Amino acid sequence: MSATTTIDQKEVDRFSAMASEWWDPTGKFRPLHKFNPVRLAYIRDQVAAHFDIDPKSARPMRGLRVLDIGCGGGLLCEPMARMGADVIGADASETNIEIARIHAAQSGVQVDYRAQPAETLAAEGEKFDIVLNMEVVEHVSDVDLFLTSCGQMVKPGGLMFVATINRTFKALAMAIVGAEYVLRWLPRGTHQYEKLVRPEEIQKPLDESGMMIIDRTGVFYSPLSDKWQLSRDLDVNYMMLAARPK
């Protein structure tokens, strides 16, 4: 584990090996396809409230520069671009980025994809109105460096969204044993319990980088409706929203 990189090569290799399935809603990334509606709605509504934008407008993200760090195949990048955002999608996997570029070209969506980790983008002085840090923090080699690097790229008055899995026995039972071994929603080994991240471990480096946590919500899957929904329970999946003061 290096103090100067956030890249966990084993994690990069694991997701690179599955890259061809990013856009298959019935494949290995099916849970993310199911998760997309609730996280997109949360992002849209929080951004609209923060920047005083009509969330029902055709392109509510118009004029906002957005980074999706750990973007994978671009499942968030494309809908954000369709909502009018100027989107950069960054991922440590060259294979993921190539898949994302091909799909965006086929879809006619403009996204600037880059095979770069967070610390490289931060060192280059990149700044964004919104940083999306979704389902990636549990896959990096250095959580503090990763979050600090992401925080450095948020403009004054900007936002950062973080979505991940809590390190609790409930999460072990549901998100790992249940999802990977019993229901087989995810390939075995997608998540390692020791790499799951508690909310306070998100907040500490963000506080130190001058960010303020302004919202947090749990997210749970309802088998009856076959949908993900927001919840007050942060014990398994959760999202946090941080803002940089103007």
PDB file of C-alpha atoms in Angstrom:
ATOM      1  CA  MET A   1       0.000   0.000   0.000  1.00  0.00           C
ATOM      2  CA  SER A   2       1.497   3.283  -1.141  1.00  0.00           C
ATOM      3  CA  ALA A   3       1.170   6.665   0.541  1.00  0.00           C
ATOM      4  CA  THR A   4       1.326   8.411  -2.854  1.00  0.00           C
ATOM      5  CA  THR A   5      -1.311   6.559  -4.850  1.00  0.00           C
ATOM      6  CA  THR A   6      -4.939   5.614  -4.397  1.00  0.00           C
ATOM      7  CA  ILE A   7      -4.748   2.809  -6.954  1.00  0.00           C
ATOM      8  CA  ASP A   8      -5.321  -0.723  -5.683  1.00  0.00           C
ATOM      9  CA  GLN A   9      -4.151  -2.706  -8.701  1.00  0.00           C
ATOM     10  CA  LYS A  10      -6.021  -5.868  -7.698  1.00  0.00           C
ATOM     11  CA  GLU A  11      -9.257  -3.890  -7.641  1.00  0.00           C
ATOM     12  CA  VAL A  12      -8.468  -2.265 -10.988  1.00  0.00           C
ATOM     13  CA  ASP A  13      -7.737  -5.671 -12.515  1.00  0.00           C
ATOM     14  CA  ARG A  14     -10.948  -7.154 -11.104  1.00  0.00           C
ATOM     15  CA  PHE A  15     -13.158  -4.478 -12.632  1.00  0.00           C
ATOM     16  CA  SER A  16     -11.183  -4.374 -15.875  1.00  0.00           C
ATOM     17  CA  ALA A  17     -11.877  -8.092 -16.331  1.00  0.00           C
ATOM     18  CA  MET A  18     -15.634  -7.391 -16.174  1.00  0.00           C
ATOM     19  CA  ALA A  19     -15.552  -4.208 -18.263  1.00  0.00           C
ATOM     20  CA  SER A  20     -17.382  -5.656 -21.255  1.00  0.00           C
ATOM     21  CA  GLU A  21     -20.486  -6.071 -19.078  1.00  0.00           C
ATOM     22  CA  TRP A  22     -20.776  -2.475 -17.814  1.00  0.00           C
ATOM     23  CA  TRP A  23     -23.780  -1.658 -19.994  1.00  0.00           C
ATOM     24  CA  ASP A  24     -25.564  -5.008 -19.701  1.00  0.00           C
ATOM     25  CA  PRO A  25     -28.486  -4.409 -17.280  1.00  0.00           C
ATOM     26  CA  THR A  26     -28.774  -8.150 -16.659  1.00  0.00           C
ATOM     27  CA  GLY A  27     -25.028  -8.800 -16.254  1.00  0.00           C
ATOM     28  CA  LYS A  28     -22.520  -8.451 -13.450  1.00  0.00           C
ATOM     29  CA  PHE A  29     -23.300  -4.755 -12.977  1.00  0.00           C
ATOM     30  CA  ARG A  30     -27.057  -5.304 -12.677  1.00  0.00           C
ATOM     31  CA  PRO A  31     -27.108  -3.936  -9.079  1.00  0.00           C
ATOM     32  CA  LEU A  32     -25.652  -0.622 -10.284  1.00  0.00           C
ATOM     33  CA  HIS A  33     -28.229  -0.381 -13.053  1.00  0.00           C
ATOM     34  CA  LYS A  34     -30.902  -0.923 -10.403  1.00  0.00           C
ATOM     35  CA  PHE A  35     -29.201   1.608  -8.107  1.00  0.00           C
ATOM     36  CA  ASN A  36     -28.893   4.319 -10.765  1.00  0.00           C
ATOM     37  CA  PRO A  37     -32.424   5.799 -10.534  1.00  0.00           C
ATOM     38  CA  VAL A  38     -32.294   6.471  -6.787  1.00  0.00           C
ATOM     39  CA  ARG A  39     -28.783   7.915  -6.807  1.00  0.00           C
ATOM     40  CA  LEU A  40     -29.459  10.069  -9.884  1.00  0.00           C
ATOM     41  CA  ALA A  41     -32.625  11.457  -8.288  1.00  0.00           C
ATOM     42  CA  TYR A  42     -30.751  12.191  -5.051  1.00  0.00           C
ATOM     43  CA  ILE A  43     -27.944  13.964  -6.927  1.00  0.00           C
ATOM     44  CA  ARG A  44     -30.360  15.978  -9.079  1.00  0.00           C
ATOM     45  CA  ASP A  45     -32.517  17.091  -6.142  1.00  0.00           C
ATOM     46  CA  GLN A  46     -29.590  18.016  -3.885  1.00  0.00           C
ATOM     47  CA  VAL A  47     -27.830  19.916  -6.685  1.00  0.00           C
ATOM     48  CA  ALA A  48     -31.049  21.749  -7.555  1.00  0.00           C
ATOM     49  CA  ALA A  49     -31.589  22.815  -3.946  1.00  0.00           C
ATOM     50  CA  HIS A  50     -27.956  23.861  -3.460  1.00  0.00           C
ATOM     51  CA  PHE A  51     -27.574  25.830  -6.685  1.00  0.00           C
ATOM     52  CA  ASP A  52     -31.201  27.093  -6.761  1.00  0.00           C
ATOM     53  CA  ILE A  53     -32.088  25.244  -9.966  1.00  0.00           C
ATOM     54  CA  ASP A  54     -35.454  23.851 -11.077  1.00  0.00           C
ATOM     55  CA  PRO A  55     -35.000  20.054 -10.816  1.00  0.00           C
ATOM     56  CA  LYS A  56     -37.812  19.532 -13.337  1.00  0.00           C
ATOM     57  CA  SER A  57     -36.112  21.561 -16.065  1.00  0.00           C
ATOM     58  CA  ALA A  58     -34.932  19.676 -19.162  1.00  0.00           C
ATOM     59  CA  ARG A  59     -31.227  20.238 -18.408  1.00  0.00           C
ATOM     60  CA  PRO A  60     -30.912  21.064 -14.694  1.00  0.00           C
ATOM     61  CA  MET A  61     -27.117  20.576 -14.676  1.00  0.00           C
ATOM     62  CA  ARG A  62     -26.471  23.095 -17.443  1.00  0.00           C
ATOM     63  CA  GLY A  63     -23.343  25.168 -16.751  1.00  0.00           C
ATOM     64  CA  LEU A  64     -22.030  22.870 -14.012  1.00  0.00           C
ATOM     65  CA  ARG A  65     -18.669  21.115 -14.331  1.00  0.00           C
ATOM     66  CA  VAL A  66     -18.874  17.571 -12.928  1.00  0.00           C
ATOM     67  CA  LEU A  67     -16.260  14.929 -12.140  1.00  0.00           C
ATOM     68  CA  ASP A  68     -17.312  11.296 -11.803  1.00  0.00           C
ATOM     69  CA  ILE A  69     -14.274   9.720 -10.172  1.00  0.00           C
ATOM     70  CA  GLY A  70     -14.040   5.939 -10.504  1.00  0.00           C
ATOM     71  CA  CYS A  71     -16.571   6.221 -13.312  1.00  0.00           C
ATOM     72  CA  GLY A  72     -16.289   2.636 -14.546  1.00  0.00           C
ATOM     73  CA  GLY A  73     -18.143   2.290 -17.825  1.00  0.00           C
ATOM     74  CA  GLY A  74     -19.901   5.643 -17.473  1.00  0.00           C
ATOM     75  CA  LEU A  75     -23.248   4.646 -15.954  1.00  0.00           C
ATOM     76  CA  LEU A  76     -23.493   8.005 -14.164  1.00  0.00           C
ATOM     77  CA  CYS A  77     -21.544  10.104 -16.659  1.00  0.00           C
ATOM     78  CA  GLU A  78     -23.960   9.739 -19.538  1.00  0.00           C
ATOM     79  CA  PRO A  79     -27.160  10.704 -17.668  1.00  0.00           C
ATOM     80  CA  MET A  80     -25.344  13.617 -16.021  1.00  0.00           C
ATOM     81  CA  ALA A  81     -24.229  14.831 -19.463  1.00  0.00           C
ATOM     82  CA  ARG A  82     -27.784  14.471 -20.755  1.00  0.00           C
ATOM     83  CA  MET A  83     -28.888  16.727 -17.894  1.00  0.00           C
ATOM     84  CA  GLY A  84     -26.590  19.394 -19.306  1.00  0.00           C
ATOM     85  CA  ALA A  85     -23.437  18.994 -17.193  1.00  0.00           C
ATOM     86  CA  ASP A  86     -19.906  19.335 -18.554  1.00  0.00           C
ATOM     87  CA  VAL A  87     -18.722  15.890 -17.432  1.00  0.00           C
ATOM     88  CA  ILE A  88     -15.268  14.424 -16.910  1.00  0.00           C
ATOM     89  CA  GLY A  89     -15.281  10.698 -16.159  1.00  0.00           C
ATOM     90  CA  ALA A  90     -12.052   9.390 -14.613  1.00  0.00           C
ATOM     91  CA  ASP A  91     -11.053   5.834 -13.777  1.00  0.00           C
ATOM     92  CA  ALA A  92      -7.778   4.057 -13.014  1.00  0.00           C
ATOM     93  CA  SER A  93      -8.687   1.307 -15.487  1.00  0.00           C
ATOM     94  CA  GLU A  94      -7.786   1.965 -19.130  1.00  0.00           C
ATOM     95  CA  THR A  95     -10.181  -0.845 -20.086  1.00  0.00           C
ATOM     96  CA  ASN A  96     -13.121   0.766 -18.292  1.00  0.00           C
ATOM     97  CA  ILE A  97     -12.367   4.102 -19.941  1.00  0.00           C
ATOM     98  CA  GLU A  98     -12.235   2.556 -23.400  1.00  0.00           C
ATOM     99  CA  ILE A  99     -15.612   0.855 -22.851  1.00  0.00           C
ATOM    100  CA  ALA A 100     -17.045   4.151 -21.591  1.00  0.00           C
ATOM    101  CA  ARG A 101     -15.724   6.081 -24.607  1.00  0.00           C
ATOM    102  CA  ILE A 102     -17.161   3.575 -27.072  1.00  0.00           C
ATOM    103  CA  HIS A 103     -20.589   3.584 -25.421  1.00  0.00           C
ATOM    104  CA  ALA A 104     -20.718   7.386 -25.220  1.00  0.00           C
ATOM    105  CA  ALA A 105     -19.829   7.658 -28.918  1.00  0.00           C
ATOM    106  CA  GLN A 106     -22.516   5.122 -29.832  1.00  0.00           C
ATOM    107  CA  SER A 107     -25.035   7.000 -27.681  1.00  0.00           C
ATOM    108  CA  GLY A 108     -24.136  10.433 -29.022  1.00  0.00           C
ATOM    109  CA  VAL A 109     -23.278  11.738 -25.543  1.00  0.00           C
ATOM    110  CA  GLN A 110     -20.331  14.071 -24.947  1.00  0.00           C
ATOM    111  CA  VAL A 111     -18.166  13.008 -21.971  1.00  0.00           C
ATOM    112  CA  ASP A 112     -14.457  13.715 -21.439  1.00  0.00           C
ATOM    113  CA  TYR A 113     -13.087  10.356 -20.275  1.00  0.00           C
ATOM    114  CA  ARG A 114      -9.638  10.109 -18.689  1.00  0.00           C
ATOM    115  CA  ALA A 115      -7.670   7.127 -17.382  1.00  0.00           C
ATOM    116  CA  GLN A 116      -6.365   8.956 -14.301  1.00  0.00           C
ATOM    117  CA  PRO A 117      -6.638   8.554 -10.511  1.00  0.00           C
ATOM    118  CA  ALA A 118      -7.920  11.307  -8.233  1.00  0.00           C
ATOM    119  CA  GLU A 119      -4.504  12.435  -7.018  1.00  0.00           C
ATOM    120  CA  THR A 120      -3.280  13.052 -10.569  1.00  0.00           C
ATOM    121  CA  LEU A 121      -6.308  15.178 -11.444  1.00  0.00           C
ATOM    122  CA  ALA A 122      -5.896  17.128  -8.200  1.00  0.00           C
ATOM    123  CA  ALA A 123      -2.183  17.712  -8.902  1.00  0.00           C
ATOM    124  CA  GLU A 124      -3.127  19.094 -12.317  1.00  0.00           C
ATOM    125  CA  GLY A 125      -5.269  21.730 -10.602  1.00  0.00           C
ATOM    126  CA  GLU A 126      -8.651  20.494 -11.853  1.00  0.00           C
ATOM    127  CA  LYS A 127     -11.688  22.128 -10.203  1.00  0.00           C
ATOM    128  CA  PHE A 128     -15.338  21.146 -10.325  1.00  0.00           C
ATOM    129  CA  ASP A 129     -18.729  22.349  -9.169  1.00  0.00           C
ATOM    130  CA  ILE A 130     -19.650  18.748  -8.341  1.00  0.00           C
ATOM    131  CA  VAL A 131     -17.521  15.684  -7.603  1.00  0.00           C
ATOM    132  CA  LEU A 132     -19.297  12.320  -7.722  1.00  0.00           C
ATOM    133  CA  ASN A 133     -17.518   9.743  -5.589  1.00  0.00           C
ATOM    134  CA  MET A 134     -19.918   6.849  -5.955  1.00  0.00           C
ATOM    135  CA  GLU A 135     -19.233   3.232  -4.995  1.00  0.00           C
ATOM    136  CA  VAL A 136     -15.468   3.668  -5.340  1.00  0.00           C
ATOM    137  CA  VAL A 137     -14.005   4.618  -1.958  1.00  0.00           C
ATOM    138  CA  GLU A 138     -14.172   0.981  -0.789  1.00  0.00           C
ATOM    139  CA  HIS A 139     -11.942  -0.036  -3.711  1.00  0.00           C
ATOM    140  CA  VAL A 140      -8.986   2.364  -3.281  1.00  0.00           C
ATOM    141  CA  SER A 141      -5.667   1.746  -1.540  1.00  0.00           C
ATOM    142  CA  ASP A 142      -5.626   4.912   0.588  1.00  0.00           C
ATOM    143  CA  VAL A 143      -9.018   6.277   1.661  1.00  0.00           C
ATOM    144  CA  ASP A 144      -7.678   9.473   3.275  1.00  0.00           C
ATOM    145  CA  LEU A 145      -5.552  10.405   0.246  1.00  0.00           C
ATOM    146  CA  PHE A 146      -8.420   9.620  -2.090  1.00  0.00           C
ATOM    147  CA  LEU A 147     -10.961  11.750  -0.227  1.00  0.00           C
ATOM    148  CA  THR A 148      -8.477  14.578   0.340  1.00  0.00           C
ATOM    149  CA  SER A 149      -7.613  14.601  -3.369  1.00  0.00           C
ATOM    150  CA  CYS A 150     -11.292  14.649  -4.291  1.00  0.00           C
ATOM    151  CA  GLY A 151     -11.987  17.426  -1.809  1.00  0.00           C
ATOM    152  CA  GLN A 152      -9.208  19.568  -3.267  1.00  0.00           C
ATOM    153  CA  MET A 153     -11.017  19.549  -6.606  1.00  0.00           C
ATOM    154  CA  VAL A 154     -14.311  20.955  -5.281  1.00  0.00           C
ATOM    155  CA  LYS A 155     -14.729  24.647  -6.062  1.00  0.00           C
ATOM    156  CA  PRO A 156     -15.801  27.068  -3.306  1.00  0.00           C
ATOM    157  CA  GLY A 157     -19.554  26.641  -3.055  1.00  0.00           C
ATOM    158  CA  GLY A 158     -19.325  23.215  -4.727  1.00  0.00           C
ATOM    159  CA  LEU A 159     -20.502  19.770  -3.690  1.00  0.00           C
ATOM    160  CA  MET A 160     -19.140  16.248  -3.327  1.00  0.00           C
ATOM    161  CA  PHE A 161     -21.329  13.147  -3.173  1.00  0.00           C
ATOM    162  CA  VAL A 162     -19.977   9.963  -1.604  1.00  0.00           C
ATOM    163  CA  ALA A 163     -21.763   6.602  -1.807  1.00  0.00           C
ATOM    164  CA  THR A 164     -20.340   3.460  -0.242  1.00  0.00           C
ATOM    165  CA  ILE A 165     -21.005   0.554   2.157  1.00  0.00           C
ATOM    166  CA  ASN A 166     -20.673   0.782   5.926  1.00  0.00           C
ATOM    167  CA  ARG A 167     -18.290  -1.518   7.790  1.00  0.00           C
ATOM    168  CA  THR A 168     -20.823  -3.236  10.050  1.00  0.00           C
ATOM    169  CA  PHE A 169     -21.818  -6.842  10.691  1.00  0.00           C
ATOM    170  CA  LYS A 170     -25.176  -5.994   9.096  1.00  0.00           C
ATOM    171  CA  ALA A 171     -23.361  -4.910   5.922  1.00  0.00           C
ATOM    172  CA  LEU A 172     -21.223  -8.048   6.012  1.00  0.00           C
ATOM    173  CA  ALA A 173     -24.364 -10.170   6.185  1.00  0.00           C
ATOM    174  CA  MET A 174     -26.345  -8.303   3.547  1.00  0.00           C
ATOM    175  CA  ALA A 175     -23.899  -6.661   1.134  1.00  0.00           C
ATOM    176  CA  ILE A 176     -21.279  -9.413   1.037  1.00  0.00           C
ATOM    177  CA  VAL A 177     -22.674 -12.762   2.208  1.00  0.00           C
ATOM    178  CA  GLY A 178     -26.191 -12.079   0.955  1.00  0.00           C
ATOM    179  CA  ALA A 179     -25.456 -10.196  -2.260  1.00  0.00           C
ATOM    180  CA  GLU A 180     -22.371 -12.126  -3.375  1.00  0.00           C
ATOM    181  CA  TYR A 181     -22.761 -15.653  -1.986  1.00  0.00           C
ATOM    182  CA  VAL A 182     -26.479 -16.248  -1.483  1.00  0.00           C
ATOM    183  CA  LEU A 183     -28.313 -14.138  -4.077  1.00  0.00           C
ATOM    184  CA  ARG A 184     -25.278 -13.893  -6.386  1.00  0.00           C
ATOM    185  CA  TRP A 185     -26.158 -10.352  -7.427  1.00  0.00           C
ATOM    186  CA  LEU A 186     -22.427  -9.559  -7.541  1.00  0.00           C
ATOM    187  CA  PRO A 187     -19.360 -11.688  -8.341  1.00  0.00           C
ATOM    188  CA  ARG A 188     -17.744 -13.152  -5.241  1.00  0.00           C
ATOM    189  CA  GLY A 189     -14.922 -10.933  -4.010  1.00  0.00           C
ATOM    190  CA  THR A 190     -16.444  -7.675  -5.281  1.00  0.00           C
ATOM    191  CA  HIS A 191     -16.222  -6.290  -1.739  1.00  0.00           C
ATOM    192  CA  GLN A 192     -13.871  -7.108   1.136  1.00  0.00           C
ATOM    193  CA  TYR A 193     -15.201  -6.432   4.620  1.00  0.00           C
ATOM    194  CA  GLU A 194     -11.974  -4.830   5.861  1.00  0.00           C
ATOM    195  CA  LYS A 195     -12.118  -2.264   3.030  1.00  0.00           C
ATOM    196  CA  LEU A 196     -15.656  -1.095   3.758  1.00  0.00           C
ATOM    197  CA  VAL A 197     -15.768   2.464   5.088  1.00  0.00           C
ATOM    198  CA  ARG A 198     -17.650   3.889   8.055  1.00  0.00           C
ATOM    199  CA  PRO A 199     -19.267   7.363   7.831  1.00  0.00           C
ATOM    200  CA  GLU A 200     -16.844   8.849  10.359  1.00  0.00           C
ATOM    201  CA  GLU A 201     -13.950   7.652   8.179  1.00  0.00           C
ATOM    202  CA  ILE A 202     -15.464   9.637   5.308  1.00  0.00           C
ATOM    203  CA  GLN A 203     -16.082  12.722   7.403  1.00  0.00           C
ATOM    204  CA  LYS A 204     -12.626  13.038   9.003  1.00  0.00           C
ATOM    205  CA  PRO A 205     -10.537  13.656   5.833  1.00  0.00           C
ATOM    206  CA  LEU A 206     -13.289  15.836   4.373  1.00  0.00           C
ATOM    207  CA  ASP A 207     -13.373  17.974   7.521  1.00  0.00           C
ATOM    208  CA  GLU A 208      -9.595  18.297   7.343  1.00  0.00           C
ATOM    209  CA  SER A 209      -9.796  19.429   3.706  1.00  0.00           C
ATOM    210  CA  GLY A 210     -12.293  22.162   4.557  1.00  0.00           C
ATOM    211  CA  MET A 211     -15.471  20.395   3.469  1.00  0.00           C
ATOM    212  CA  MET A 212     -18.683  20.269   5.517  1.00  0.00           C
ATOM    213  CA  ILE A 213     -21.072  17.316   5.637  1.00  0.00           C
ATOM    214  CA  ILE A 214     -24.536  18.737   4.899  1.00  0.00           C
ATOM    215  CA  ASP A 215     -26.601  15.595   4.346  1.00  0.00           C
ATOM    216  CA  ARG A 216     -26.468  11.833   4.762  1.00  0.00           C
ATOM    217  CA  THR A 217     -28.926   9.113   3.865  1.00  0.00           C
ATOM    218  CA  GLY A 218     -29.139   5.356   3.892  1.00  0.00           C
ATOM    219  CA  VAL A 219     -30.160   3.395   0.814  1.00  0.00           C
ATOM    220  CA  PHE A 220     -31.852  -0.008   0.865  1.00  0.00           C
ATOM    221  CA  TYR A 221     -33.172  -2.487  -1.655  1.00  0.00           C
ATOM    222  CA  SER A 222     -36.846  -3.445  -1.461  1.00  0.00           C
ATOM    223  CA  PRO A 223     -37.439  -6.915  -2.942  1.00  0.00           C
ATOM    224  CA  LEU A 224     -41.187  -6.247  -3.058  1.00  0.00           C
ATOM    225  CA  SER A 225     -40.830  -3.278  -5.413  1.00  0.00           C
ATOM    226  CA  ASP A 226     -37.504  -4.430  -6.911  1.00  0.00           C
ATOM    227  CA  LYS A 227     -36.187  -0.909  -6.335  1.00  0.00           C
ATOM    228  CA  TRP A 228     -33.606   0.905  -4.247  1.00  0.00           C
ATOM    229  CA  GLN A 229     -35.032   3.514  -1.876  1.00  0.00           C
ATOM    230  CA  LEU A 230     -33.690   6.164   0.476  1.00  0.00           C
ATOM    231  CA  SER A 231     -33.715   5.286   4.177  1.00  0.00           C
ATOM    232  CA  ARG A 232     -32.681   6.621   7.569  1.00  0.00           C
ATOM    233  CA  ASP A 233     -30.646   3.449   8.134  1.00  0.00           C
ATOM    234  CA  LEU A 234     -26.941   3.975   7.304  1.00  0.00           C
ATOM    235  CA  ASP A 235     -25.865   0.527   8.491  1.00  0.00           C
ATOM    236  CA  VAL A 236     -25.376  -0.935   4.985  1.00  0.00           C
ATOM    237  CA  ASN A 237     -25.456   1.273   1.868  1.00  0.00           C
ATOM    238  CA  TYR A 238     -25.342   5.014   2.450  1.00  0.00           C
ATOM    239  CA  MET A 239     -24.671   8.335   0.732  1.00  0.00           C
ATOM    240  CA  MET A 240     -23.116  11.489   2.171  1.00  0.00           C
ATOM    241  CA  LEU A 241     -23.140  15.010   0.754  1.00  0.00           C
ATOM    242  CA  ALA A 242     -20.364  17.500   1.527  1.00  0.00           C
ATOM    243  CA  ALA A 243     -20.053  21.163   0.539  1.00  0.00           C
ATOM    244  CA  ARG A 244     -17.096  23.490   0.348  1.00  0.00           C
ATOM    245  CA  PRO A 245     -17.958  26.903   1.840  1.00  0.00           C
ATOM    246  CA  LYS A 246     -17.842  29.849  -0.558  1.00  0.00           C
TER     247      LYS A 246
END
